[in-house]
PDB file of C-alpha atoms in Angstrom:
ATOM      1  CA  UNK A   1     -22.828  -2.771   2.430  1.00 45.00           C
ATOM      2  CA  UNK A   2     -20.971  -3.126   5.457  1.00 38.00           C
ATOM      3  CA  UNK A   3     -19.702  -4.939   6.928  1.00 38.00           C
ATOM      4  CA  UNK A   4     -15.860  -5.427   8.050  1.00 38.00           C
ATOM      5  CA  UNK A   5     -13.605  -5.135  11.157  1.00 39.00           C
ATOM      6  CA  UNK A   6     -14.189  -2.973  14.923  1.00 41.00           C
ATOM      7  CA  UNK A   7     -11.559  -2.867  16.571  1.00 35.00           C
ATOM      8  CA  UNK A   8      -9.706  -1.520  19.174  1.00 37.00           C
ATOM      9  CA  UNK A   9      -8.965   1.856  18.410  1.00 33.00           C
ATOM     10  CA  UNK A  10      -7.915   4.825  19.985  1.00 30.00           C
ATOM     11  CA  UNK A  11     -10.591   5.323  22.977  1.00 31.00           C
ATOM     12  CA  UNK A  12     -10.068   8.706  22.355  1.00 30.00           C
ATOM     13  CA  UNK A  13     -10.718   8.037  17.796  1.00 28.00           C
ATOM     14  CA  UNK A  14     -14.827   7.494  18.959  1.00 29.00           C
ATOM     15  CA  UNK A  15     -16.401   3.919  18.346  1.00 28.00           C
ATOM     16  CA  UNK A  16     -15.120   1.095  16.802  1.00 32.00           C
ATOM     17  CA  UNK A  17     -15.123   0.572  13.134  1.00 33.00           C
ATOM     18  CA  UNK A  18     -18.111  -0.399  10.749  1.00 34.00           C
ATOM     19  CA  UNK A  19     -17.738  -3.463   7.507  1.00 35.00           C
ATOM     20  CA  UNK A  20     -15.115  -1.695   5.243  1.00 36.00           C
ATOM     21  CA  UNK A  21     -13.036   0.713   7.255  1.00 35.00           C
ATOM     22  CA  UNK A  22      -9.634  -0.536   5.667  1.00 34.00           C
ATOM     23  CA  UNK A  23      -8.089   2.608   3.995  1.00 34.00           C
ATOM     24  CA  UNK A  24      -5.079   3.302   2.855  1.00 35.00           C
ATOM     25  CA  UNK A  25      -0.952   3.154   4.368  1.00 37.00           C
ATOM     26  CA  UNK A  26       0.460   6.432   6.732  1.00 35.00           C
ATOM     27  CA  UNK A  27       3.390   7.214   4.753  1.00 36.00           C
ATOM     28  CA  UNK A  28       4.322   6.002   1.297  1.00 37.00           C
ATOM     29  CA  UNK A  29       2.497   7.461  -2.230  1.00 36.00           C
ATOM     30  CA  UNK A  30      -0.449   6.577  -0.680  1.00 40.00           C
ATOM     31  CA  UNK A  31      -1.024   8.418   2.032  1.00 37.00           C
ATOM     32  CA  UNK A  32      -3.436  11.606   0.780  1.00 40.00           C
ATOM     33  CA  UNK A  33      -6.183  12.016   2.641  1.00 36.00           C
ATOM     34  CA  UNK A  34      -8.025  11.658  -0.264  1.00 39.00           C
ATOM     35  CA  UNK A  35      -7.191  11.386  -4.161  1.00 40.00           C
ATOM     36  CA  UNK A  36      -5.178  13.723  -5.279  1.00 37.00           C
ATOM     37  CA  UNK A  37      -7.883  14.827  -8.372  1.00 39.00           C
ATOM     38  CA  UNK A  38     -10.513  15.612  -6.024  1.00 41.00           C
ATOM     39  CA  UNK A  39      -8.096  17.824  -4.062  1.00 44.00           C
ATOM     40  CA  UNK A  40      -8.838  19.547  -0.095  1.00 51.00           C
ATOM     41  CA  UNK A  41     -11.635  20.898   0.758  1.00 60.00           C
ATOM     42  CA  UNK A  42     -13.394  18.742  -2.754  1.00 80.00           C
ATOM     43  CA  UNK A  43     -15.129  15.759  -0.275  1.00 86.00           C
ATOM     44  CA  UNK A  44     -16.701  13.159  -2.568  1.00 87.00           C
ATOM     45  CA  UNK A  45     -19.431  12.654  -2.721  1.00 87.00           C
ATOM     46  CA  UNK A  46     -22.322   9.349  -1.645  1.00 88.00           C
ATOM     47  CA  UNK A  47     -24.782   8.023  -3.832  1.00 90.00           C
ATOM     48  CA  UNK A  48     -27.352   9.593  -5.928  1.00 91.00           C
ATOM     49  CA  UNK A  49     -30.676   9.820  -3.902  1.00 91.00           C
ATOM     50  CA  UNK A  50     -32.976   7.395  -6.458  1.00 89.00           C
ATOM     51  CA  UNK A  51     -30.133   5.224  -7.455  1.00 91.00           C
ATOM     52  CA  UNK A  52     -29.784   1.876  -7.035  1.00 93.00           C
ATOM     53  CA  UNK A  53     -28.231   1.597  -3.277  1.00 93.00           C
ATOM     54  CA  UNK A  54     -30.793   4.137  -2.358  1.00 91.00           C
ATOM     55  CA  UNK A  55     -33.319   1.527  -2.523  1.00 90.00           C
ATOM     56  CA  UNK A  56     -30.913  -1.361  -1.614  1.00 92.00           C
ATOM     57  CA  UNK A  57     -28.895  -0.364   1.052  1.00 91.00           C
ATOM     58  CA  UNK A  58     -31.925   0.229   3.523  1.00 92.00           C
ATOM     59  CA  UNK A  59     -34.308  -1.727   3.072  1.00 95.00           C
ATOM     60  CA  UNK A  60     -34.491  -3.943   5.396  1.00 95.00           C
ATOM     61  CA  UNK A  61     -33.709  -7.315   3.255  1.00 96.00           C
ATOM     62  CA  UNK A  62     -30.729  -6.206   3.159  1.00 94.00           C
ATOM     63  CA  UNK A  63     -29.924  -6.882   6.093  1.00 94.00           C
ATOM     64  CA  UNK A  64     -29.858 -10.348   5.557  1.00 96.00           C
ATOM     65  CA  UNK A  65     -27.706  -9.695   2.358  1.00 95.00           C
ATOM     66  CA  UNK A  66     -23.991  -8.949   5.224  1.00 93.00           C
ATOM     67  CA  UNK A  67     -23.673 -11.932   6.847  1.00 94.00           C
ATOM     68  CA  UNK A  68     -21.801 -13.097   3.217  1.00 96.00           C
ATOM     69  CA  UNK A  69     -20.329  -9.933   2.458  1.00 94.00           C
ATOM     70  CA  UNK A  70     -18.806  -9.489   6.705  1.00 93.00           C
ATOM     71  CA  UNK A  71     -16.880 -13.139   5.757  1.00 95.00           C
ATOM     72  CA  UNK A  72     -16.088 -12.701   2.426  1.00 95.00           C
ATOM     73  CA  UNK A  73     -13.795  -9.708   4.033  1.00 93.00           C
ATOM     74  CA  UNK A  74     -12.797 -12.014   6.393  1.00 93.00           C
ATOM     75  CA  UNK A  75     -11.514 -14.301   4.147  1.00 94.00           C
ATOM     76  CA  UNK A  76      -8.896 -11.897   3.343  1.00 93.00           C
ATOM     77  CA  UNK A  77      -5.443 -13.165   5.546  1.00 93.00           C
ATOM     78  CA  UNK A  78      -4.705  -9.868   6.568  1.00 91.00           C
ATOM     79  CA  UNK A  79      -8.567  -9.357   7.057  1.00 90.00           C
ATOM     80  CA  UNK A  80      -8.904 -12.556   8.839  1.00 90.00           C
ATOM     81  CA  UNK A  81      -5.684 -11.565  11.532  1.00 87.00           C
ATOM     82  CA  UNK A  82      -7.213  -8.428  11.669  1.00 85.00           C
ATOM     83  CA  UNK A  83      -9.834  -9.531  12.840  1.00 85.00           C
ATOM     84  CA  UNK A  84      -8.559 -11.966  15.181  1.00 81.00           C
ATOM     85  CA  UNK A  85      -6.323  -9.705  16.710  1.00 80.00           C
ATOM     86  CA  UNK A  86      -7.680  -6.115  16.848  1.00 74.00           C
ATOM     87  CA  UNK A  87     -12.368  -7.186  16.374  1.00 72.00           C
ATOM     88  CA  UNK A  88     -14.410  -7.059  19.544  1.00 72.00           C
ATOM     89  CA  UNK A  89     -16.517  -8.897  17.321  1.00 72.00           C
ATOM     90  CA  UNK A  90     -16.088 -12.030  20.324  1.00 77.00           C
ATOM     91  CA  UNK A  91     -16.860  -9.459  23.169  1.00 76.00           C
ATOM     92  CA  UNK A  92     -19.280  -7.079  22.461  1.00 79.00           C
ATOM     93  CA  UNK A  93     -20.866  -8.221  18.742  1.00 83.00           C
ATOM     94  CA  UNK A  94     -24.013  -6.702  19.628  1.00 82.00           C
ATOM     95  CA  UNK A  95     -21.947  -3.116  19.817  1.00 79.00           C
ATOM     96  CA  UNK A  96     -19.927  -4.319  17.087  1.00 80.00           C
ATOM     97  CA  UNK A  97     -23.378  -4.868  14.398  1.00 81.00           C
ATOM     98  CA  UNK A  98     -24.769  -1.923  15.276  1.00 85.00           C
ATOM     99  CA  UNK A  99     -21.954   0.604  14.603  1.00 85.00           C
ATOM    100  CA  UNK A 100     -21.162  -1.183  11.776  1.00 84.00           C
ATOM    101  CA  UNK A 101     -24.885  -0.583   9.825  1.00 87.00           C
ATOM    102  CA  UNK A 102     -24.502   3.122  10.948  1.00 89.00           C
ATOM    103  CA  UNK A 103     -21.231   3.714   9.285  1.00 88.00           C
ATOM    104  CA  UNK A 104     -22.785   1.850   6.396  1.00 87.00           C
ATOM    105  CA  UNK A 105     -26.231   3.268   6.421  1.00 90.00           C
ATOM    106  CA  UNK A 106     -24.008   7.033   6.691  1.00 90.00           C
ATOM    107  CA  UNK A 107     -22.203   5.860   2.911  1.00 90.00           C
ATOM    108  CA  UNK A 108     -25.361   6.187   1.297  1.00 91.00           C
ATOM    109  CA  UNK A 109     -27.917   7.957   2.702  1.00 91.00           C
ATOM    110  CA  UNK A 110     -25.327  10.447   5.267  1.00 88.00           C
ATOM    111  CA  UNK A 111     -25.288  13.334   2.696  1.00 86.00           C
ATOM    112  CA  UNK A 112     -22.170  15.633   4.139  1.00 85.00           C
ATOM    113  CA  UNK A 113     -22.018  13.223   6.827  1.00 89.00           C
ATOM    114  CA  UNK A 114     -20.620  10.244   4.496  1.00 89.00           C
ATOM    115  CA  UNK A 115     -16.987  12.527   4.048  1.00 88.00           C
ATOM    116  CA  UNK A 116     -16.631  12.399   7.784  1.00 88.00           C
ATOM    117  CA  UNK A 117     -17.679   9.218   8.658  1.00 89.00           C
ATOM    118  CA  UNK A 118     -15.079   8.065   5.414  1.00 87.00           C
ATOM    119  CA  UNK A 119     -12.191  10.210   7.922  1.00 88.00           C
ATOM    120  CA  UNK A 120     -13.203   9.020  11.048  1.00 88.00           C
ATOM    121  CA  UNK A 121     -12.822   5.263   9.892  1.00 85.00           C
ATOM    122  CA  UNK A 122      -9.278   6.206   8.367  1.00 84.00           C
ATOM    123  CA  UNK A 123      -7.986   7.285  11.946  1.00 86.00           C
ATOM    124  CA  UNK A 124      -9.394   5.072  13.586  1.00 82.00           C
ATOM    125  CA  UNK A 125      -6.930   1.803  12.002  1.00 80.00           C
ATOM    126  CA  UNK A 126      -4.521   4.057  11.871  1.00 82.00           C
ATOM    127  CA  UNK A 127      -2.425   1.851  14.312  1.00 82.00           C
ATOM    128  CA  UNK A 128      -3.838  -1.569  13.280  1.00 84.00           C
ATOM    129  CA  UNK A 129      -0.945  -4.067  12.318  1.00 86.00           C
ATOM    130  CA  UNK A 130       0.325  -7.625  12.070  1.00 86.00           C
ATOM    131  CA  UNK A 131       1.195 -10.436  10.589  1.00 87.00           C
ATOM    132  CA  UNK A 132      -1.052 -12.213   8.460  1.00 87.00           C
ATOM    133  CA  UNK A 133      -2.605 -15.535   8.263  1.00 84.00           C
ATOM    134  CA  UNK A 134       0.420 -16.176   5.660  1.00 88.00           C
ATOM    135  CA  UNK A 135       2.884 -14.809   7.714  1.00 87.00           C
ATOM    136  CA  UNK A 136       3.366 -11.506   5.830  1.00 89.00           C
ATOM    137  CA  UNK A 137       3.303  -8.275   7.156  1.00 89.00           C
ATOM    138  CA  UNK A 138      -0.008  -6.318   7.325  1.00 85.00           C
ATOM    139  CA  UNK A 139      -1.634  -2.715   8.126  1.00 84.00           C
ATOM    140  CA  UNK A 140      -4.954  -2.225   7.807  1.00 76.00           C
ATOM    141  CA  UNK A 141      -4.352   1.100   5.598  1.00 79.00           C
ATOM    142  CA  UNK A 142      -2.733  -1.016   2.661  1.00 87.00           C
ATOM    143  CA  UNK A 143      -4.501  -0.098  -0.404  1.00 87.00           C
ATOM    144  CA  UNK A 144      -4.728  -4.071  -1.698  1.00 87.00           C
ATOM    145  CA  UNK A 145      -6.271  -4.919   1.879  1.00 88.00           C
ATOM    146  CA  UNK A 146      -8.745  -2.096   2.046  1.00 85.00           C
ATOM    147  CA  UNK A 147     -10.184  -2.718  -1.458  1.00 86.00           C
ATOM    148  CA  UNK A 148     -11.169  -6.181  -1.403  1.00 92.00           C
ATOM    149  CA  UNK A 149     -12.886  -5.428   1.968  1.00 90.00           C
ATOM    150  CA  UNK A 150     -14.889  -2.730  -0.123  1.00 91.00           C
ATOM    151  CA  UNK A 151     -15.242  -4.512  -3.320  1.00 93.00           C
ATOM    152  CA  UNK A 152     -16.891  -7.957  -1.007  1.00 94.00           C
ATOM    153  CA  UNK A 153     -20.293  -5.736  -1.187  1.00 94.00           C
ATOM    154  CA  UNK A 154     -20.861  -5.367  -5.309  1.00 96.00           C
ATOM    155  CA  UNK A 155     -21.280  -9.371  -5.622  1.00 96.00           C
ATOM    156  CA  UNK A 156     -22.954  -9.333  -2.406  1.00 96.00           C
ATOM    157  CA  UNK A 157     -25.531  -7.116  -3.100  1.00 95.00           C
ATOM    158  CA  UNK A 158     -25.819  -7.557  -7.304  1.00 95.00           C
ATOM    159  CA  UNK A 159     -25.941 -11.730  -6.230  1.00 97.00           C
ATOM    160  CA  UNK A 160     -28.259 -11.710  -3.238  1.00 96.00           C
ATOM    161  CA  UNK A 161     -30.571  -8.903  -4.706  1.00 96.00           C
ATOM    162  CA  UNK A 162     -31.402 -11.618  -6.936  1.00 95.00           C
ATOM    163  CA  UNK A 163     -32.952 -13.827  -4.763  1.00 97.00           C
ATOM    164  CA  UNK A 164     -34.027 -11.291  -1.952  1.00 97.00           C
ATOM    165  CA  UNK A 165     -35.217  -8.388  -4.854  1.00 95.00           C
ATOM    166  CA  UNK A 166     -34.696  -9.523  -7.958  1.00 93.00           C
ATOM    167  CA  UNK A 167     -32.095  -9.907 -10.911  1.00 93.00           C
ATOM    168  CA  UNK A 168     -30.881  -6.858 -12.368  1.00 93.00           C
ATOM    169  CA  UNK A 169     -31.107  -5.282 -15.899  1.00 94.00           C
ATOM    170  CA  UNK A 170     -26.722  -4.988 -16.788  1.00 94.00           C
ATOM    171  CA  UNK A 171     -27.923  -1.615 -16.682  1.00 95.00           C
ATOM    172  CA  UNK A 172     -28.639  -1.893 -13.009  1.00 95.00           C
ATOM    173  CA  UNK A 173     -25.487  -3.154 -12.525  1.00 95.00           C
ATOM    174  CA  UNK A 174     -24.046  -1.031 -13.998  1.00 96.00           C
ATOM    175  CA  UNK A 175     -25.312   1.991 -12.004  1.00 95.00           C
ATOM    176  CA  UNK A 176     -24.685  -0.782  -8.825  1.00 96.00           C
ATOM    177  CA  UNK A 177     -20.611  -0.998  -9.094  1.00 96.00           C
ATOM    178  CA  UNK A 178     -20.779   3.250 -10.031  1.00 95.00           C
ATOM    179  CA  UNK A 179     -22.793   4.437  -7.127  1.00 95.00           C
ATOM    180  CA  UNK A 180     -19.971   1.404  -4.743  1.00 94.00           C
ATOM    181  CA  UNK A 181     -17.512   2.848  -6.400  1.00 94.00           C
ATOM    182  CA  UNK A 182     -18.105   6.631  -5.001  1.00 94.00           C
ATOM    183  CA  UNK A 183     -18.504   4.752  -2.083  1.00 93.00           C
ATOM    184  CA  UNK A 184     -15.240   3.550  -2.255  1.00 92.00           C
ATOM    185  CA  UNK A 185     -14.372   7.036  -2.499  1.00 92.00           C
ATOM    186  CA  UNK A 186     -15.903   7.617   0.425  1.00 92.00           C
ATOM    187  CA  UNK A 187     -14.056   5.551   2.245  1.00 90.00           C
ATOM    188  CA  UNK A 188     -10.560   6.969   1.096  1.00 89.00           C
ATOM    189  CA  UNK A 189      -9.620   4.785  -2.259  1.00 90.00           C
ATOM    190  CA  UNK A 190      -7.754   6.553  -4.809  1.00 90.00           C
ATOM    191  CA  UNK A 191      -9.353   5.281  -7.843  1.00 92.00           C
ATOM    192  CA  UNK A 192      -5.803   3.727  -9.049  1.00 92.00           C
ATOM    193  CA  UNK A 193      -6.449   0.883  -6.396  1.00 92.00           C
ATOM    194  CA  UNK A 194      -9.914  -0.251  -7.193  1.00 93.00           C
ATOM    195  CA  UNK A 195     -11.288  -1.323 -10.952  1.00 94.00           C
ATOM    196  CA  UNK A 196     -13.164   1.265 -12.839  1.00 94.00           C
ATOM    197  CA  UNK A 197     -15.709  -1.026 -14.569  1.00 94.00           C
ATOM    198  CA  UNK A 198     -17.012  -4.072 -14.407  1.00 95.00           C
ATOM    199  CA  UNK A 199     -15.424  -5.774 -17.460  1.00 95.00           C
ATOM    200  CA  UNK A 200     -12.232  -4.645 -15.085  1.00 95.00           C
ATOM    201  CA  UNK A 201     -13.635  -5.813 -11.625  1.00 96.00           C
ATOM    202  CA  UNK A 202     -14.600  -9.430 -12.722  1.00 96.00           C
ATOM    203  CA  UNK A 203     -11.219 -10.355 -13.840  1.00 96.00           C
ATOM    204  CA  UNK A 204      -9.836  -9.039 -10.192  1.00 95.00           C
ATOM    205  CA  UNK A 205     -12.349 -10.636  -8.827  1.00 96.00           C
ATOM    206  CA  UNK A 206     -11.690 -14.106 -10.126  1.00 96.00           C
ATOM    207  CA  UNK A 207      -7.519 -13.629  -9.355  1.00 95.00           C
ATOM    208  CA  UNK A 208      -8.163 -13.040  -5.633  1.00 95.00           C
ATOM    209  CA  UNK A 209     -10.802 -15.990  -4.971  1.00 96.00           C
ATOM    210  CA  UNK A 210      -8.186 -18.133  -6.608  1.00 95.00           C
ATOM    211  CA  UNK A 211      -5.443 -17.167  -4.829  1.00 92.00           C
ATOM    212  CA  UNK A 212      -6.152 -15.522  -1.942  1.00 92.00           C
ATOM    213  CA  UNK A 213      -9.093 -15.953  -0.334  1.00 93.00           C
ATOM    214  CA  UNK A 214      -8.984 -19.288   2.121  1.00 94.00           C
ATOM    215  CA  UNK A 215     -10.453 -20.241   5.408  1.00 94.00           C
ATOM    216  CA  UNK A 216      -9.235 -18.621   7.898  1.00 94.00           C
ATOM    217  CA  UNK A 217      -9.941 -18.831  11.496  1.00 92.00           C
ATOM    218  CA  UNK A 218     -12.307 -15.986  11.716  1.00 91.00           C
ATOM    219  CA  UNK A 219     -14.418 -17.041   8.965  1.00 94.00           C
ATOM    220  CA  UNK A 220     -14.488 -20.567  11.410  1.00 94.00           C
ATOM    221  CA  UNK A 221     -16.096 -18.676  12.939  1.00 92.00           C
ATOM    222  CA  UNK A 222     -18.734 -16.356  11.649  1.00 93.00           C
ATOM    223  CA  UNK A 223     -20.367 -19.284  10.190  1.00 94.00           C
ATOM    224  CA  UNK A 224     -19.820 -21.981  13.098  1.00 93.00           C
ATOM    225  CA  UNK A 225     -23.163 -22.521  15.214  1.00 92.00           C
ATOM    226  CA  UNK A 226     -21.485 -23.860  18.759  1.00 90.00           C
ATOM    227  CA  UNK A 227     -19.722 -20.149  18.577  1.00 86.00           C
ATOM    228  CA  UNK A 228     -21.039 -18.593  21.969  1.00 87.00           C
ATOM    229  CA  UNK A 229     -22.998 -16.006  21.355  1.00 89.00           C
ATOM    230  CA  UNK A 230     -24.198 -13.455  24.188  1.00 89.00           C
ATOM    231  CA  UNK A 231     -27.630 -12.521  24.770  1.00 89.00           C
ATOM    232  CA  UNK A 232     -28.403  -8.759  23.244  1.00 87.00           C
ATOM    233  CA  UNK A 233     -27.597  -5.722  25.630  1.00 85.00           C
ATOM    234  CA  UNK A 234     -29.605  -3.045  23.395  1.00 82.00           C
ATOM    235  CA  UNK A 235     -33.052  -1.740  24.112  1.00 81.00           C
ATOM    236  CA  UNK A 236     -35.760  -1.901  26.498  1.00 87.00           C
ATOM    237  CA  UNK A 237     -34.790  -3.624  29.510  1.00 87.00           C
ATOM    238  CA  UNK A 238     -37.722  -5.525  29.238  1.00 90.00           C
ATOM    239  CA  UNK A 239     -36.670  -6.622  26.259  1.00 90.00           C
ATOM    240  CA  UNK A 240     -33.844  -7.840  27.375  1.00 88.00           C
ATOM    241  CA  UNK A 241     -34.504  -9.267  30.949  1.00 92.00           C
ATOM    242  CA  UNK A 242     -36.942 -11.200  28.420  1.00 93.00           C
ATOM    243  CA  UNK A 243     -34.273 -12.485  26.107  1.00 90.00           C
ATOM    244  CA  UNK A 244     -31.626 -12.709  28.521  1.00 91.00           C
ATOM    245  CA  UNK A 245     -33.503 -15.809  29.973  1.00 94.00           C
ATOM    246  CA  UNK A 246     -34.621 -17.538  27.206  1.00 94.00           C
ATOM    247  CA  UNK A 247     -31.404 -17.131  25.230  1.00 91.00           C
ATOM    248  CA  UNK A 248     -30.285 -20.683  26.082  1.00 94.00           C
ATOM    249  CA  UNK A 249     -33.222 -21.773  23.583  1.00 95.00           C
ATOM    250  CA  UNK A 250     -33.581 -18.564  21.525  1.00 94.00           C
ATOM    251  CA  UNK A 251     -29.110 -18.859  20.672  1.00 94.00           C
ATOM    252  CA  UNK A 252     -29.090 -22.616  18.603  1.00 94.00           C
ATOM    253  CA  UNK A 253     -31.549 -21.711  16.029  1.00 95.00           C
ATOM    254  CA  UNK A 254     -30.317 -18.318  15.342  1.00 94.00           C
ATOM    255  CA  UNK A 255     -26.592 -19.003  15.208  1.00 94.00           C
ATOM    256  CA  UNK A 256     -28.418 -21.592  12.224  1.00 96.00           C
ATOM    257  CA  UNK A 257     -29.595 -19.133  10.539  1.00 96.00           C
ATOM    258  CA  UNK A 258     -27.116 -17.199  10.269  1.00 95.00           C
ATOM    259  CA  UNK A 259     -25.524 -19.525   8.893  1.00 97.00           C
ATOM    260  CA  UNK A 260     -27.959 -19.938   6.027  1.00 97.00           C
ATOM    261  CA  UNK A 261     -27.761 -17.161   5.237  1.00 97.00           C
ATOM    262  CA  UNK A 262     -24.182 -16.276   5.168  1.00 97.00           C
ATOM    263  CA  UNK A 263     -23.455 -19.407   2.960  1.00 97.00           C
ATOM    264  CA  UNK A 264     -26.741 -19.002   0.910  1.00 97.00           C
ATOM    265  CA  UNK A 265     -26.628 -15.827  -0.154  1.00 97.00           C
ATOM    266  CA  UNK A 266     -22.933 -15.702  -0.581  1.00 97.00           C
ATOM    267  CA  UNK A 267     -21.628 -15.813  -4.540  1.00 97.00           C
ATOM    268  CA  UNK A 268     -21.117 -19.804  -5.291  1.00 97.00           C
ATOM    269  CA  UNK A 269     -17.394 -18.895  -6.921  1.00 96.00           C
ATOM    270  CA  UNK A 270     -17.420 -17.384  -3.380  1.00 96.00           C
ATOM    271  CA  UNK A 271     -18.192 -19.401  -1.873  1.00 96.00           C
ATOM    272  CA  UNK A 272     -16.511 -22.963  -3.298  1.00 96.00           C
ATOM    273  CA  UNK A 273     -13.007 -20.466  -2.860  1.00 96.00           C
ATOM    274  CA  UNK A 274     -13.395 -20.676   1.049  1.00 95.00           C
ATOM    275  CA  UNK A 275     -14.487 -24.297   0.643  1.00 95.00           C
ATOM    276  CA  UNK A 276     -17.959 -23.563   2.573  1.00 96.00           C
ATOM    277  CA  UNK A 277     -20.412 -26.561   1.903  1.00 96.00           C
ATOM    278  CA  UNK A 278     -23.868 -26.265   0.163  1.00 97.00           C
ATOM    279  CA  UNK A 279     -26.578 -28.315  -0.725  1.00 97.00           C
ATOM    280  CA  UNK A 280     -29.367 -28.400  -3.505  1.00 97.00           C
ATOM    281  CA  UNK A 281     -31.602 -29.265  -0.481  1.00 97.00           C
ATOM    282  CA  UNK A 282     -30.381 -26.049   1.658  1.00 97.00           C
ATOM    283  CA  UNK A 283     -30.847 -23.966  -1.751  1.00 97.00           C
ATOM    284  CA  UNK A 284     -34.494 -25.221  -2.515  1.00 97.00           C
ATOM    285  CA  UNK A 285     -34.959 -23.621   1.529  1.00 97.00           C
ATOM    286  CA  UNK A 286     -32.995 -20.330   0.481  1.00 98.00           C
ATOM    287  CA  UNK A 287     -35.127 -19.609  -2.763  1.00 97.00           C
ATOM    288  CA  UNK A 288     -38.304 -20.616  -0.769  1.00 98.00           C
ATOM    289  CA  UNK A 289     -38.037 -18.661   2.436  1.00 98.00           C
ATOM    290  CA  UNK A 290     -37.142 -15.450  -0.522  1.00 97.00           C
ATOM    291  CA  UNK A 291     -39.661 -16.302  -2.201  1.00 97.00           C
ATOM    292  CA  UNK A 292     -41.596 -15.686   0.845  1.00 97.00           C
ATOM    293  CA  UNK A 293     -39.769 -12.521   1.773  1.00 97.00           C
ATOM    294  CA  UNK A 294     -40.376 -10.855  -2.203  1.00 97.00           C
ATOM    295  CA  UNK A 295     -43.736 -11.505  -1.577  1.00 97.00           C
ATOM    296  CA  UNK A 296     -44.665  -9.441   2.211  1.00 97.00           C
ATOM    297  CA  UNK A 297     -41.543  -6.826   2.551  1.00 96.00           C
ATOM    298  CA  UNK A 298     -43.016  -5.152  -0.523  1.00 95.00           C
ATOM    299  CA  UNK A 299     -46.366  -4.652   0.791  1.00 96.00           C
ATOM    300  CA  UNK A 300     -44.798  -3.517   4.205  1.00 96.00           C
ATOM    301  CA  UNK A 301     -45.081   0.119   5.488  1.00 94.00           C
ATOM    302  CA  UNK A 302     -42.046   1.994   5.286  1.00 92.00           C
ATOM    303  CA  UNK A 303     -41.886   2.343   8.914  1.00 92.00           C
ATOM    304  CA  UNK A 304     -41.504  -0.996   8.650  1.00 94.00           C
ATOM    305  CA  UNK A 305     -40.166  -1.505   5.408  1.00 95.00           C
ATOM    306  CA  UNK A 306     -36.318   0.572   5.740  1.00 94.00           C
ATOM    307  CA  UNK A 307     -34.046   0.946   8.352  1.00 93.00           C
ATOM    308  CA  UNK A 308     -34.437   4.381   9.790  1.00 92.00           C
ATOM    309  CA  UNK A 309     -31.887   6.470   8.507  1.00 91.00           C
ATOM    310  CA  UNK A 310     -33.209   5.048   5.372  1.00 92.00           C
ATOM    311  CA  UNK A 311     -36.325   6.564   5.887  1.00 92.00           C
ATOM    312  CA  UNK A 312     -35.758  10.229   7.411  1.00 91.00           C
ATOM    313  CA  UNK A 313     -33.460  10.545   4.116  1.00 90.00           C
ATOM    314  CA  UNK A 314     -36.368   8.880   2.131  1.00 90.00           C
ATOM    315  CA  UNK A 315     -38.551  11.825   3.876  1.00 90.00           C
ATOM    316  CA  UNK A 316     -35.860  13.776   3.271  1.00 89.00           C
ATOM    317  CA  UNK A 317     -36.157  13.860  -0.473  1.00 87.00           C
ATOM    318  CA  UNK A 318     -40.069  13.769  -1.100  1.00 87.00           C
ATOM    319  CA  UNK A 319     -40.624  16.865   1.449  1.00 86.00           C
ATOM    320  CA  UNK A 320     -37.614  18.192  -0.133  1.00 81.00           C
ATOM    321  CA  UNK A 321     -39.221  17.479  -4.321  1.00 70.00           C
ATOM    322  CA  UNK A 322     -41.708  20.236  -4.309  1.00 65.00           C
ATOM    323  CA  UNK A 323     -39.107  23.325  -4.457  1.00 57.00           C
ATOM    324  CA  UNK A 324     -36.511  21.316  -5.902  1.00 48.00           C
TER     325      UNK A 324
END
């Protein structure tokens, strides 16, 4: 999950980054391109086919989880400042979203491309630095910042799955966390910079919520229903033309829904730490919506239930199974 910042990087280095792309500093003890234990030439493995992430991140319901993760990422003072100062999310929100989703899907379903995507993101962020919302210098490749961006995916997936899919059994939660650690390695995070178990993760999570997370400028923009959003600039031109004509009517309910799922699918302790309001009536509405999705989505044909890269990976796995 991806989502965290899309930056205005050097054009020759490819498109902007996806959620969660904040690796280590380019110098000092954390400067290794990959964790030393793996060594050069040994790329980290993506999460296993058939695992928890394999099923979860390609499901169309995962799209509803991403705004909560992204908002939590930019609630970190350094990450929020980096996005505020360097991101294209205001000028190119649809392109940013498309690139972010592509990157996240590569981490899980990309095979050999997963590690290459992780390296691309690291290169892209080498020049991103500044001063955070508390006046402290930051660099996009600082391990502590990157660890937070990556960390937000696990609690959001774990919490939102209770609503949209089903509560996870303890064994599934542990499997999800182990697979999320694998994603972290793909992104270039050293094991020493990530909590290595669920038992280590939750104290880290609570510490971050208590002392570091805040309602940054970007957080406020992401949940602001009055924030301007341009009409989509992707897809067939007739569809784009229709959306452009109807955009004044479509935008208000769209941004209200975005705020609703962003706050509603955020873990309650994180929601409280950021200071986002949520009422009992909103909780009832969220549960009703998710109850419908839990019934409808599983009976959809695969081409509608799964995102394109997930569908392709699932089909390739089925094809290879008789020979495996």
